Tab-separated table of N, CA and C and ligand atoms in Angstrom:
chain	number	residue	atom	x	y	z
D	457	MET	N	81.113	126.240	152.186
D	457	MET	CA	80.787	126.866	150.904
D	457	MET	C	80.681	128.373	151.071
D	458	ALA	N	80.993	129.064	150.020
D	458	ALA	CA	80.924	130.530	150.072
D	458	ALA	C	80.496	131.055	148.713
D	459	ILE	N	79.725	132.128	148.775
D	459	ILE	CA	79.335	132.796	147.537
D	459	ILE	C	80.380	133.879	147.250
D	460	LEU	N	80.909	133.868	146.045
D	460	LEU	CA	81.967	134.810	145.666
D	460	LEU	C	81.362	136.010	144.940
D	461	ASP	N	82.085	137.130	144.956
D	461	ASP	CA	81.624	138.320	144.225
D	461	ASP	C	81.980	138.170	142.752
D	462	ILE	N	81.001	138.385	141.892
D	462	ILE	CA	81.252	138.321	140.446
D	462	ILE	C	81.593	139.731	139.957
D	463	LEU	N	82.751	139.878	139.336
D	463	LEU	CA	83.184	141.182	138.834
D	463	LEU	C	82.406	141.531	137.574
D	464	VAL	N	82.067	142.809	137.471
D	464	VAL	CA	81.303	143.290	136.321
D	464	VAL	C	82.202	144.176	135.454
D	465	TYR	N	82.087	144.017	134.147
D	465	TYR	CA	82.781	144.862	133.187
D	465	TYR	C	82.461	146.325	133.471
D	466	PRO	N	83.419	147.273	133.440
D	466	PRO	CA	84.811	147.144	132.968
D	466	PRO	C	85.839	146.910	134.081
D	467	ASP	N	85.567	146.108	135.059
D	467	ASP	CA	86.560	145.810	136.094
D	467	ASP	C	87.861	145.303	135.436
D	468	PRO	N	89.007	145.958	135.734
D	468	PRO	CA	90.267	145.588	135.059
D	468	PRO	C	90.718	144.155	135.335
D	469	ALA	N	90.263	143.560	136.456
D	469	ALA	CA	90.677	142.180	136.762
D	469	ALA	C	90.154	141.186	135.726
D	470	LEU	N	89.126	141.594	134.963
D	470	LEU	CA	88.597	140.716	133.907
D	470	LEU	C	89.584	140.591	132.742
D	471	ARG	N	90.589	141.495	132.718
D	471	ARG	CA	91.606	141.459	131.651
D	471	ARG	C	92.888	140.780	132.118
D	472	ALA	N	92.889	140.231	133.327
D	472	ALA	CA	94.106	139.635	133.887
D	472	ALA	C	94.600	138.470	133.034
D	473	GLU	N	95.922	138.343	132.948
D	473	GLU	CA	96.528	137.165	132.341
D	473	GLU	C	96.478	136.064	133.398
D	474	CYS	N	95.903	134.927	133.081
D	474	CYS	CA	95.744	133.879	134.084
D	474	CYS	C	96.873	132.859	133.992
D	475	SER	N	97.239	132.294	135.143
D	475	SER	CA	98.299	131.277	135.197
D	475	SER	C	97.688	129.890	135.262
D	476	ASP	N	98.448	128.903	134.800
D	476	ASP	CA	98.015	127.508	134.919
D	476	ASP	C	97.851	127.123	136.379
D	477	VAL	N	96.882	126.261	136.629
D	477	VAL	CA	96.727	125.661	137.959
D	477	VAL	C	97.820	124.593	138.090
D	478	THR	N	98.538	124.614	139.235
D	478	THR	CA	99.593	123.613	139.439
D	478	THR	C	99.351	122.766	140.690
D	479	GLU	N	98.489	123.254	141.581
D	479	GLU	CA	98.224	122.517	142.831
D	479	GLU	C	96.811	121.950	142.781
D	480	PHE	N	96.697	120.620	142.810
D	480	PHE	CA	95.381	119.974	142.745
D	480	PHE	C	95.015	119.423	144.121
D	481	GLY	N	94.844	120.326	145.074
D	481	GLY	CA	94.560	119.898	146.444
D	481	GLY	C	93.201	120.377	146.922
D	482	ASP	N	93.037	120.399	148.243
D	482	ASP	CA	91.756	120.778	148.852
D	482	ASP	C	91.370	122.221	148.556
D	483	LYS	N	92.387	123.091	148.451
D	483	LYS	CA	92.110	124.502	148.193
D	483	LYS	C	91.420	124.659	146.823
D	484	LEU	N	91.904	123.903	145.854
D	484	LEU	CA	91.312	123.952	144.514
D	484	LEU	C	89.889	123.393	144.546
D	485	LYS	N	89.693	122.286	145.276
D	485	LYS	CA	88.355	121.671	145.345
D	485	LYS	C	87.359	122.622	146.007
D	486	LYS	N	87.815	123.371	147.000
D	486	LYS	CA	86.936	124.350	147.652
D	486	LYS	C	86.572	125.471	146.678
D	487	LEU	N	87.563	125.911	145.911
D	487	LEU	CA	87.298	126.963	144.925
D	487	LEU	C	86.275	126.483	143.889
D	488	VAL	N	86.413	125.227	143.443
D	488	VAL	CA	85.468	124.652	142.473
D	488	VAL	C	84.053	124.659	143.063
D	489	THR	N	83.919	124.205	144.314
D	489	THR	CA	82.606	124.178	144.983
D	489	THR	C	82.021	125.592	145.080
D	490	ASP	N	82.848	126.539	145.496
D	490	ASP	CA	82.382	127.923	145.639
D	490	ASP	C	81.981	128.516	144.287
D	491	MET	N	82.748	128.190	143.253
D	491	MET	CA	82.417	128.731	141.929
D	491	MET	C	81.089	128.161	141.420
D	492	PHE	N	80.846	126.860	141.658
D	492	PHE	CA	79.544	126.284	141.260
D	492	PHE	C	78.407	126.966	142.023
D	493	GLU	N	78.556	127.106	143.345
D	493	GLU	CA	77.513	127.756	144.159
D	493	GLU	C	77.205	129.158	143.645
D	494	THR	N	78.280	129.903	143.376
D	494	THR	CA	78.157	131.285	142.907
D	494	THR	C	77.453	131.330	141.551
D	495	MET	N	77.842	130.410	140.674
D	495	MET	CA	77.253	130.361	139.331
D	495	MET	C	75.777	129.985	139.384
D	496	TYR	N	75.422	128.993	140.216
D	496	TYR	CA	74.014	128.576	140.309
D	496	TYR	C	73.158	129.704	140.869
D	497	LEU	N	73.681	130.395	141.891
D	497	LEU	CA	72.918	131.497	142.488
D	497	LEU	C	72.657	132.596	141.452
D	498	ALA	N	73.648	132.837	140.611
D	498	ALA	CA	73.527	133.894	139.598
D	498	ALA	C	72.784	133.397	138.352
D	499	LYS	N	72.385	132.115	138.348
D	499	LYS	CA	71.687	131.498	137.224
D	499	LYS	C	72.496	131.563	135.921
D	500	GLY	N	73.800	131.296	136.065
D	500	GLY	CA	74.663	131.254	134.882
D	500	GLY	C	74.902	129.817	134.460
D	501	VAL	N	75.454	129.627	133.262
D	501	VAL	CA	75.812	128.276	132.804
D	501	VAL	C	77.324	128.077	132.813
D	502	GLY	N	78.072	129.166	133.008
D	502	GLY	CA	79.529	129.051	133.075
D	502	GLY	C	80.100	130.178	133.910
D	503	LEU	N	81.215	129.902	134.580
D	503	LEU	CA	81.877	130.937	135.376
D	503	LEU	C	83.378	130.647	135.380
D	504	ALA	N	84.152	131.666	135.007
D	504	ALA	CA	85.607	131.515	134.948
D	504	ALA	C	86.244	132.167	136.173
D	505	ALA	N	87.379	131.609	136.633
D	505	ALA	CA	88.031	132.105	137.849
D	505	ALA	C	88.311	133.617	137.815
D	506	PRO	N	88.795	134.187	136.697
D	506	PRO	CA	89.046	135.636	136.718
D	506	PRO	C	87.779	136.469	136.962
D	507	GLN	N	86.611	135.904	136.709
D	507	GLN	CA	85.361	136.635	136.981
D	507	GLN	C	85.093	136.794	138.471
D	508	VAL	N	85.782	135.984	139.288
D	508	VAL	CA	85.675	136.156	140.735
D	508	VAL	C	87.017	136.651	141.293
D	509	GLY	N	87.829	137.255	140.413
D	509	GLY	CA	89.060	137.916	140.842
D	509	GLY	C	90.225	136.981	141.090
D	510	ILE	N	90.145	135.744	140.568
D	510	ILE	CA	91.225	134.772	140.767
D	510	ILE	C	91.873	134.472	139.413
D	511	PRO	N	93.124	134.928	139.226
D	511	PRO	CA	93.739	134.812	137.889
D	511	PRO	C	94.323	133.424	137.618
D	512	LEU	N	93.461	132.416	137.615
D	512	LEU	CA	93.872	131.038	137.317
D	512	LEU	C	93.126	130.547	136.085
D	513	ARG	N	93.792	129.651	135.328
D	513	ARG	CA	93.179	129.129	134.099
D	513	ARG	C	92.220	127.982	134.438
D	514	MET	N	91.026	128.342	134.862
D	514	MET	CA	90.016	127.316	135.155
D	514	MET	C	88.613	127.917	135.084
D	515	PHE	N	87.656	127.069	134.735
D	515	PHE	CA	86.260	127.498	134.767
D	515	PHE	C	85.355	126.325	135.100
D	516	VAL	N	84.141	126.651	135.524
D	516	VAL	CA	83.125	125.623	135.752
D	516	VAL	C	81.952	125.925	134.817
D	517	ALA	N	81.205	124.880	134.478
D	517	ALA	CA	80.032	125.058	133.621
D	517	ALA	C	79.021	123.975	133.957
D	518	ASP	N	77.764	124.269	133.724
D	518	ASP	CA	76.699	123.287	133.878
D	518	ASP	C	75.697	123.499	132.762
D	519	TRP	N	75.602	122.494	131.909
D	519	TRP	CA	74.646	122.565	130.814
D	519	TRP	C	73.832	121.283	130.804
D	520	ASN	N	72.513	121.422	130.883
D	520	ASN	CA	71.619	120.247	130.913
D	520	ASN	C	71.913	119.310	132.076
D	521	GLY	N	72.351	119.862	133.212
D	521	GLY	CA	72.611	119.027	134.375
D	521	GLY	C	73.972	118.338	134.365
D	522	ASP	N	74.765	118.546	133.309
D	522	ASP	CA	76.127	117.989	133.279
D	522	ASP	C	77.097	119.036	133.807
D	523	ARG	N	77.779	118.669	134.884
D	523	ARG	CA	78.747	119.599	135.473
D	523	ARG	C	80.113	119.397	134.843
D	524	HIS	N	80.750	120.509	134.504
D	524	HIS	CA	82.084	120.451	133.899
D	524	HIS	C	83.048	121.293	134.725
D	525	VAL	N	84.157	120.697	135.110
D	525	VAL	CA	85.246	121.432	135.759
D	525	VAL	C	86.407	121.382	134.782
D	526	ILE	N	86.774	122.530	134.252
D	526	ILE	CA	87.758	122.578	133.164
D	526	ILE	C	88.957	123.393	133.632
D	527	ILE	N	90.093	122.725	133.734
D	527	ILE	CA	91.303	123.347	134.267
D	527	ILE	C	92.418	123.294	133.220
D	528	ASN	N	93.135	124.406	133.090
D	528	ASN	CA	94.228	124.546	132.105
D	528	ASN	C	93.779	124.110	130.704
D	529	PRO	N	92.664	124.644	130.212
D	529	PRO	CA	92.145	124.171	128.922
D	529	PRO	C	92.984	124.639	127.738
D	530	GLU	N	92.959	123.807	126.713
D	530	GLU	CA	93.559	124.186	125.444
D	530	GLU	C	92.591	123.719	124.354
D	531	ILE	N	92.008	124.672	123.650
D	531	ILE	CA	91.162	124.322	122.500
D	531	ILE	C	92.105	124.157	121.317
D	532	TYR	N	92.306	122.912	120.876
D	532	TYR	CA	93.353	122.683	119.866
D	532	TYR	C	92.800	122.513	118.461
D	533	SER	N	91.477	122.429	118.324
D	533	SER	CA	90.934	122.517	116.971
D	533	SER	C	89.493	122.990	117.045
D	534	SER	N	89.068	123.631	115.998
D	534	SER	CA	87.677	124.087	115.943
D	534	SER	C	87.197	124.027	114.504
D	535	GLU	N	85.884	123.930	114.368
D	535	GLU	CA	85.270	123.712	113.061
D	535	GLU	C	83.995	124.521	112.966
D	536	GLY	N	83.738	125.078	111.798
D	536	GLY	CA	82.467	125.747	111.542
D	536	GLY	C	82.330	127.065	112.272
D	537	ALA	N	81.215	127.712	112.046
D	537	ALA	CA	80.929	128.988	112.701
D	537	ALA	C	79.430	129.119	112.873
D	538	GLU	N	79.033	129.590	114.042
D	538	GLU	CA	77.611	129.698	114.350
D	538	GLU	C	77.399	131.021	115.074
D	539	ARG	N	76.411	131.771	114.619
D	539	ARG	CA	76.122	133.055	115.241
D	539	ARG	C	74.888	132.890	116.117
D	540	SER	N	75.024	133.243	117.392
D	540	SER	CA	73.881	133.081	118.288
D	540	SER	C	74.004	134.014	119.488
D	541	ASP	N	72.899	134.179	120.147
D	541	ASP	CA	72.767	134.959	121.378
D	541	ASP	C	73.694	134.483	122.467
D	542	GLU	N	74.328	135.412	123.150
D	542	GLU	CA	75.226	135.001	124.218
D	542	GLU	C	75.139	135.998	125.355
D	543	GLY	N	75.238	135.498	126.577
D	543	GLY	CA	75.271	136.360	127.755
D	543	GLY	C	76.505	136.042	128.570
D	544	CYS	N	76.730	136.834	129.626
D	544	CYS	CA	77.905	136.642	130.478
D	544	CYS	C	77.587	137.239	131.839
D	545	LEU	N	77.939	136.545	132.918
D	545	LEU	CA	77.626	137.045	134.256
D	545	LEU	C	78.352	138.368	134.550
D	546	SER	N	79.400	138.678	133.799
D	546	SER	CA	80.102	139.954	133.992
D	546	SER	C	79.494	141.084	133.158
D	547	PHE	N	78.451	140.750	132.365
D	547	PHE	CA	77.700	141.745	131.587
D	547	PHE	C	76.214	141.573	131.892
D	548	PRO	N	75.816	141.866	133.124
D	548	PRO	CA	74.442	141.540	133.531
D	548	PRO	C	73.393	142.205	132.632
D	549	GLY	N	72.430	141.392	132.219
D	549	GLY	CA	71.312	141.902	131.432
D	549	GLY	C	71.609	142.114	129.966
D	550	ILE	N	72.822	141.757	129.528
D	550	ILE	CA	73.187	142.013	128.132
D	550	ILE	C	73.302	140.705	127.361
D	551	TYR	N	72.633	140.646	126.227
D	551	TYR	CA	72.684	139.473	125.353
D	551	TYR	C	72.971	139.965	123.948
D	552	GLU	N	74.021	139.421	123.331
D	552	GLU	CA	74.410	139.869	122.002
D	552	GLU	C	74.748	138.665	121.138
D	553	ASP	N	74.569	138.828	119.823
D	553	ASP	CA	74.965	137.775	118.888
D	553	ASP	C	76.486	137.718	118.801
D	554	VAL	N	77.036	136.531	119.005
D	554	VAL	CA	78.482	136.335	118.886
D	554	VAL	C	78.704	135.095	118.019
D	555	THR	N	79.692	135.187	117.107
D	555	THR	CA	80.027	134.037	116.266
D	555	THR	C	81.056	133.172	116.983
D	556	ARG	N	80.751	131.886	117.080
D	556	ARG	CA	81.651	130.927	117.738
D	556	ARG	C	81.759	129.690	116.858
D	557	PRO	N	82.795	128.858	117.079
D	557	PRO	CA	82.875	127.600	116.325
D	557	PRO	C	81.711	126.667	116.654
D	558	GLU	N	81.322	125.851	115.662
D	558	GLU	CA	80.244	124.865	115.879
D	558	GLU	C	80.735	123.681	116.697
D	559	LYS	N	82.006	123.319	116.449
D	559	LYS	CA	82.598	122.161	117.141
D	559	LYS	C	84.000	122.539	117.589
D	560	ILE	N	84.353	122.036	118.759
D	560	ILE	CA	85.730	122.240	119.232
D	560	ILE	C	86.276	120.934	119.811
D	561	SER	N	87.593	120.840	119.832
D	561	SER	CA	88.269	119.775	120.576
D	561	SER	C	89.086	120.459	121.657
D	562	ILE	N	89.025	119.916	122.853
D	562	ILE	CA	89.623	120.589	124.008
D	562	ILE	C	90.372	119.589	124.883
D	563	ARG	N	91.573	119.999	125.306
D	563	ARG	CA	92.329	119.222	126.302
D	563	ARG	C	92.291	119.996	127.597
D	564	TYR	N	92.125	119.307	128.704
D	564	TYR	CA	92.052	119.997	129.995
D	564	TYR	C	92.319	119.006	131.123
D	565	ARG	N	92.397	119.517	132.339
D	565	ARG	CA	92.505	118.660	133.518
D	565	ARG	C	91.280	118.895	134.388
D	566	ASP	N	90.958	117.917	135.231
D	566	ASP	CA	89.843	118.121	136.158
D	566	ASP	C	90.392	118.463	137.542
D	567	GLU	N	89.503	118.565	138.548
D	567	GLU	CA	89.953	119.024	139.873
D	567	GLU	C	90.862	118.010	140.583
D	568	ASN	N	90.914	116.768	140.052
D	568	ASN	CA	91.840	115.781	140.619
D	568	ASN	C	93.181	115.777	139.890
D	569	GLY	N	93.263	116.594	138.838
D	569	GLY	CA	94.500	116.660	138.066
D	569	GLY	C	94.539	115.684	136.902
D	570	ASP	N	93.455	114.912	136.723
D	570	ASP	CA	93.420	113.952	135.614
D	570	ASP	C	93.267	114.678	134.278
D	571	HIS	N	93.911	114.110	133.268
D	571	HIS	CA	93.890	114.720	131.932
D	571	HIS	C	92.718	114.201	131.102
D	572	HIS	N	92.129	115.081	130.315
D	572	HIS	CA	91.009	114.717	129.442
D	572	HIS	C	91.207	115.324	128.063
D	573	ASP	N	90.606	114.657	127.108
D	573	ASP	CA	90.596	115.158	125.738
D	573	ASP	C	89.157	114.942	125.271
D	574	ALA	N	88.452	116.019	124.957
D	574	ALA	CA	87.024	115.890	124.673
D	574	ALA	C	86.627	116.732	123.464
D	575	ALA	N	85.453	116.418	122.930
D	575	ALA	CA	84.889	117.213	121.847
D	575	ALA	C	83.582	117.807	122.352
D	576	ALA	N	83.254	118.998	121.877
D	576	ALA	CA	81.974	119.606	122.235
D	576	ALA	C	81.412	120.274	121.003
D	577	GLU	N	80.088	120.315	120.920
D	577	GLU	CA	79.483	121.018	119.791
D	577	GLU	C	78.281	121.814	120.247
D	578	GLY	N	77.819	122.697	119.351
D	578	GLY	CA	76.635	123.500	119.632
D	578	GLY	C	76.831	124.403	120.831
D	579	PHE	N	75.829	124.425	121.710
D	579	PHE	CA	75.849	125.358	122.830
D	579	PHE	C	77.021	125.092	123.774
D	580	LEU	N	77.347	123.820	123.989
D	580	LEU	CA	78.447	123.506	124.908
D	580	LEU	C	79.789	124.005	124.342
D	581	ALA	N	79.970	123.871	123.035
D	581	ALA	CA	81.184	124.396	122.390
D	581	ALA	C	81.251	125.911	122.590
D	582	ARG	N	80.099	126.574	122.492
D	582	ARG	CA	80.016	128.025	122.710
D	582	ARG	C	80.431	128.376	124.143
D	583	VAL	N	79.911	127.641	125.100
D	583	VAL	CA	80.254	127.906	126.509
D	583	VAL	C	81.757	127.710	126.730
D	584	PHE	N	82.290	126.602	126.233
D	584	PHE	CA	83.723	126.321	126.434
D	584	PHE	C	84.579	127.401	125.774
D	585	ALA	N	84.191	127.853	124.586
D	585	ALA	CA	84.969	128.891	123.892
D	585	ALA	C	84.867	130.216	124.646
D	586	HIS	N	83.671	130.562	125.096
D	586	HIS	CA	83.449	131.804	125.853
D	586	HIS	C	84.284	131.813	127.143
D	587	GLU	N	84.233	130.702	127.879
D	587	GLU	CA	84.945	130.645	129.168
D	587	GLU	C	86.461	130.594	128.957
D	588	THR	N	86.912	129.887	127.932
D	588	THR	CA	88.361	129.847	127.655
D	588	THR	C	88.852	131.245	127.284
D	589	ASP	N	88.042	131.999	126.556
D	589	ASP	CA	88.362	133.414	126.256
D	589	ASP	C	88.647	134.190	127.546
D	590	HIS	N	87.796	133.996	128.561
D	590	HIS	CA	87.982	134.714	129.836
D	590	HIS	C	89.396	134.505	130.383
D	591	LEU	N	89.937	133.293	130.224
D	591	LEU	CA	91.246	132.956	130.795
D	591	LEU	C	92.369	133.667	130.057
D	592	ASN	N	92.045	134.188	128.866
D	592	ASN	CA	93.003	134.969	128.084
D	592	ASN	C	92.683	136.452	128.159
D	593	GLY	N	91.840	136.846	129.116
D	593	GLY	CA	91.473	138.253	129.270
D	593	GLY	C	90.598	138.765	128.138
D	594	ARG	N	90.008	137.838	127.393
D	594	ARG	CA	89.191	138.211	126.249
D	594	ARG	C	87.720	138.074	126.641
D	595	LEU	N	86.937	139.095	126.304
D	595	LEU	CA	85.546	139.155	126.737
D	595	LEU	C	84.605	139.146	125.543
D	596	MET	N	83.355	138.773	125.831
D	596	MET	CA	82.285	138.755	124.845
D	596	MET	C	82.267	140.030	123.989
D	597	ILE	N	82.469	141.154	124.671
D	597	ILE	CA	82.382	142.471	124.042
D	597	ILE	C	83.457	142.642	122.948
D	598	ASP	N	84.578	141.917	123.069
D	598	ASP	CA	85.657	142.021	122.084
D	598	ASP	C	85.254	141.420	120.740
D	599	HIS	N	84.187	140.649	120.721
D	599	HIS	CA	83.714	140.053	119.472
D	599	HIS	C	82.727	140.972	118.756
D	600	LEU	N	82.393	142.108	119.367
D	600	LEU	CA	81.386	143.002	118.791
D	600	LEU	C	82.049	144.188	118.084
D	601	SER	N	81.254	144.965	117.356
D	601	SER	CA	81.783	146.136	116.663
D	601	SER	C	82.203	147.200	117.678
D	602	ALA	N	83.090	148.107	117.252
D	602	ALA	CA	83.588	149.170	118.132
D	602	ALA	C	82.426	150.034	118.634
D	603	LEU	N	81.472	150.288	117.772
D	603	LEU	CA	80.326	151.127	118.123
D	603	LEU	C	79.504	150.480	119.241
D	604	LYS	N	79.236	149.202	119.062
D	604	LYS	CA	78.459	148.445	120.047
D	604	LYS	C	79.214	148.349	121.380
D	605	ARG	N	80.526	148.166	121.291
D	605	ARG	CA	81.370	148.093	122.497
D	605	ARG	C	81.259	149.361	123.337
D	606	THR	N	81.374	150.507	122.658
D	606	THR	CA	81.313	151.800	123.352
D	606	THR	C	79.953	151.967	124.013
D	607	TYR	N	78.911	151.620	123.281
D	607	TYR	CA	77.543	151.740	123.799
D	607	TYR	C	77.350	150.883	125.047
D	608	LEU	N	77.816	149.626	124.991
D	608	LEU	CA	77.629	148.713	126.122
D	608	LEU	C	78.476	149.130	127.319
D	609	ARG	N	79.686	149.659	127.055
D	609	ARG	CA	80.549	150.079	128.163
D	609	ARG	C	79.879	151.213	128.925
D	610	LYS	N	79.337	152.181	128.171
D	610	LYS	CA	78.664	153.326	128.812
D	610	LYS	C	77.467	152.859	129.620
D	611	LYS	N	76.728	151.937	129.057
D	611	LYS	CA	75.526	151.425	129.735
D	611	LYS	C	75.911	150.739	131.049
D	612	LEU	N	76.972	149.926	131.038
D	612	LEU	CA	77.381	149.205	132.234
D	612	LEU	C	78.028	150.131	133.262
D	613	GLU	N	78.772	151.143	132.798
D	613	GLU	CA	79.378	152.109	133.726
D	613	GLU	C	78.293	152.852	134.478
D	614	LYS	N	77.253	153.188	133.766
D	614	LYS	CA	76.126	153.898	134.383
D	614	LYS	C	75.492	153.010	135.462
D	615	LYS	N	75.345	151.735	135.134
D	615	LYS	CA	74.742	150.768	136.053
D	615	LYS	C	75.601	150.634	137.328
D	616	VAL	N	76.938	150.560	137.164
D	616	VAL	CA	77.849	150.421	138.306
D	616	VAL	C	77.773	151.659	139.187
D	617	ARG	N	77.749	152.860	138.566
D	617	ARG	CA	77.687	154.105	139.325
D	617	ARG	C	76.411	154.217	140.140
D	618	SER	N	75.314	153.730	139.582
D	618	SER	CA	74.021	153.900	140.271
D	618	SER	C	73.770	152.779	141.287
D	619	ALA	N	74.678	151.780	141.307
D	619	ALA	CA	74.478	150.642	142.223
D	619	ALA	C	74.823	151.038	143.668
Q	1722	NI	NI1	81.469	135.230	130.569
């Protein structure tokens, strides 16, 4: 097991276009294990591969003790809208209201390559939507106003410089 470095905004790798996972072997299983370890240490509920500098379409999540390994996800329908507090391990210490769907339907593969079709609602739907955004180079901050974006970018740049 290994703890991976979590990239912090505005690291350009967070904007990477991610490719589908095509190899479902031991290397992928090790990455899944490392991503869970890294996420638990950072006390996050979700972590996407591009956040650790790996441009692959996959993320891990743990909500209420349920572990989710989501590979090559496609959110093919969504319903409703809910505005709520959201954080991200790439925006340490920042929590902002973001509007997300109340319910989603998602197709994905797991670390064995098996196909799944699932529904999620409430907080889990929010996590899945947030993490799937990461795989498209889209970040929490993109859902906020331009003014708020500029303010948060300056705040995080200052934090990176003083680290
Ligand atoms: Ni995030």
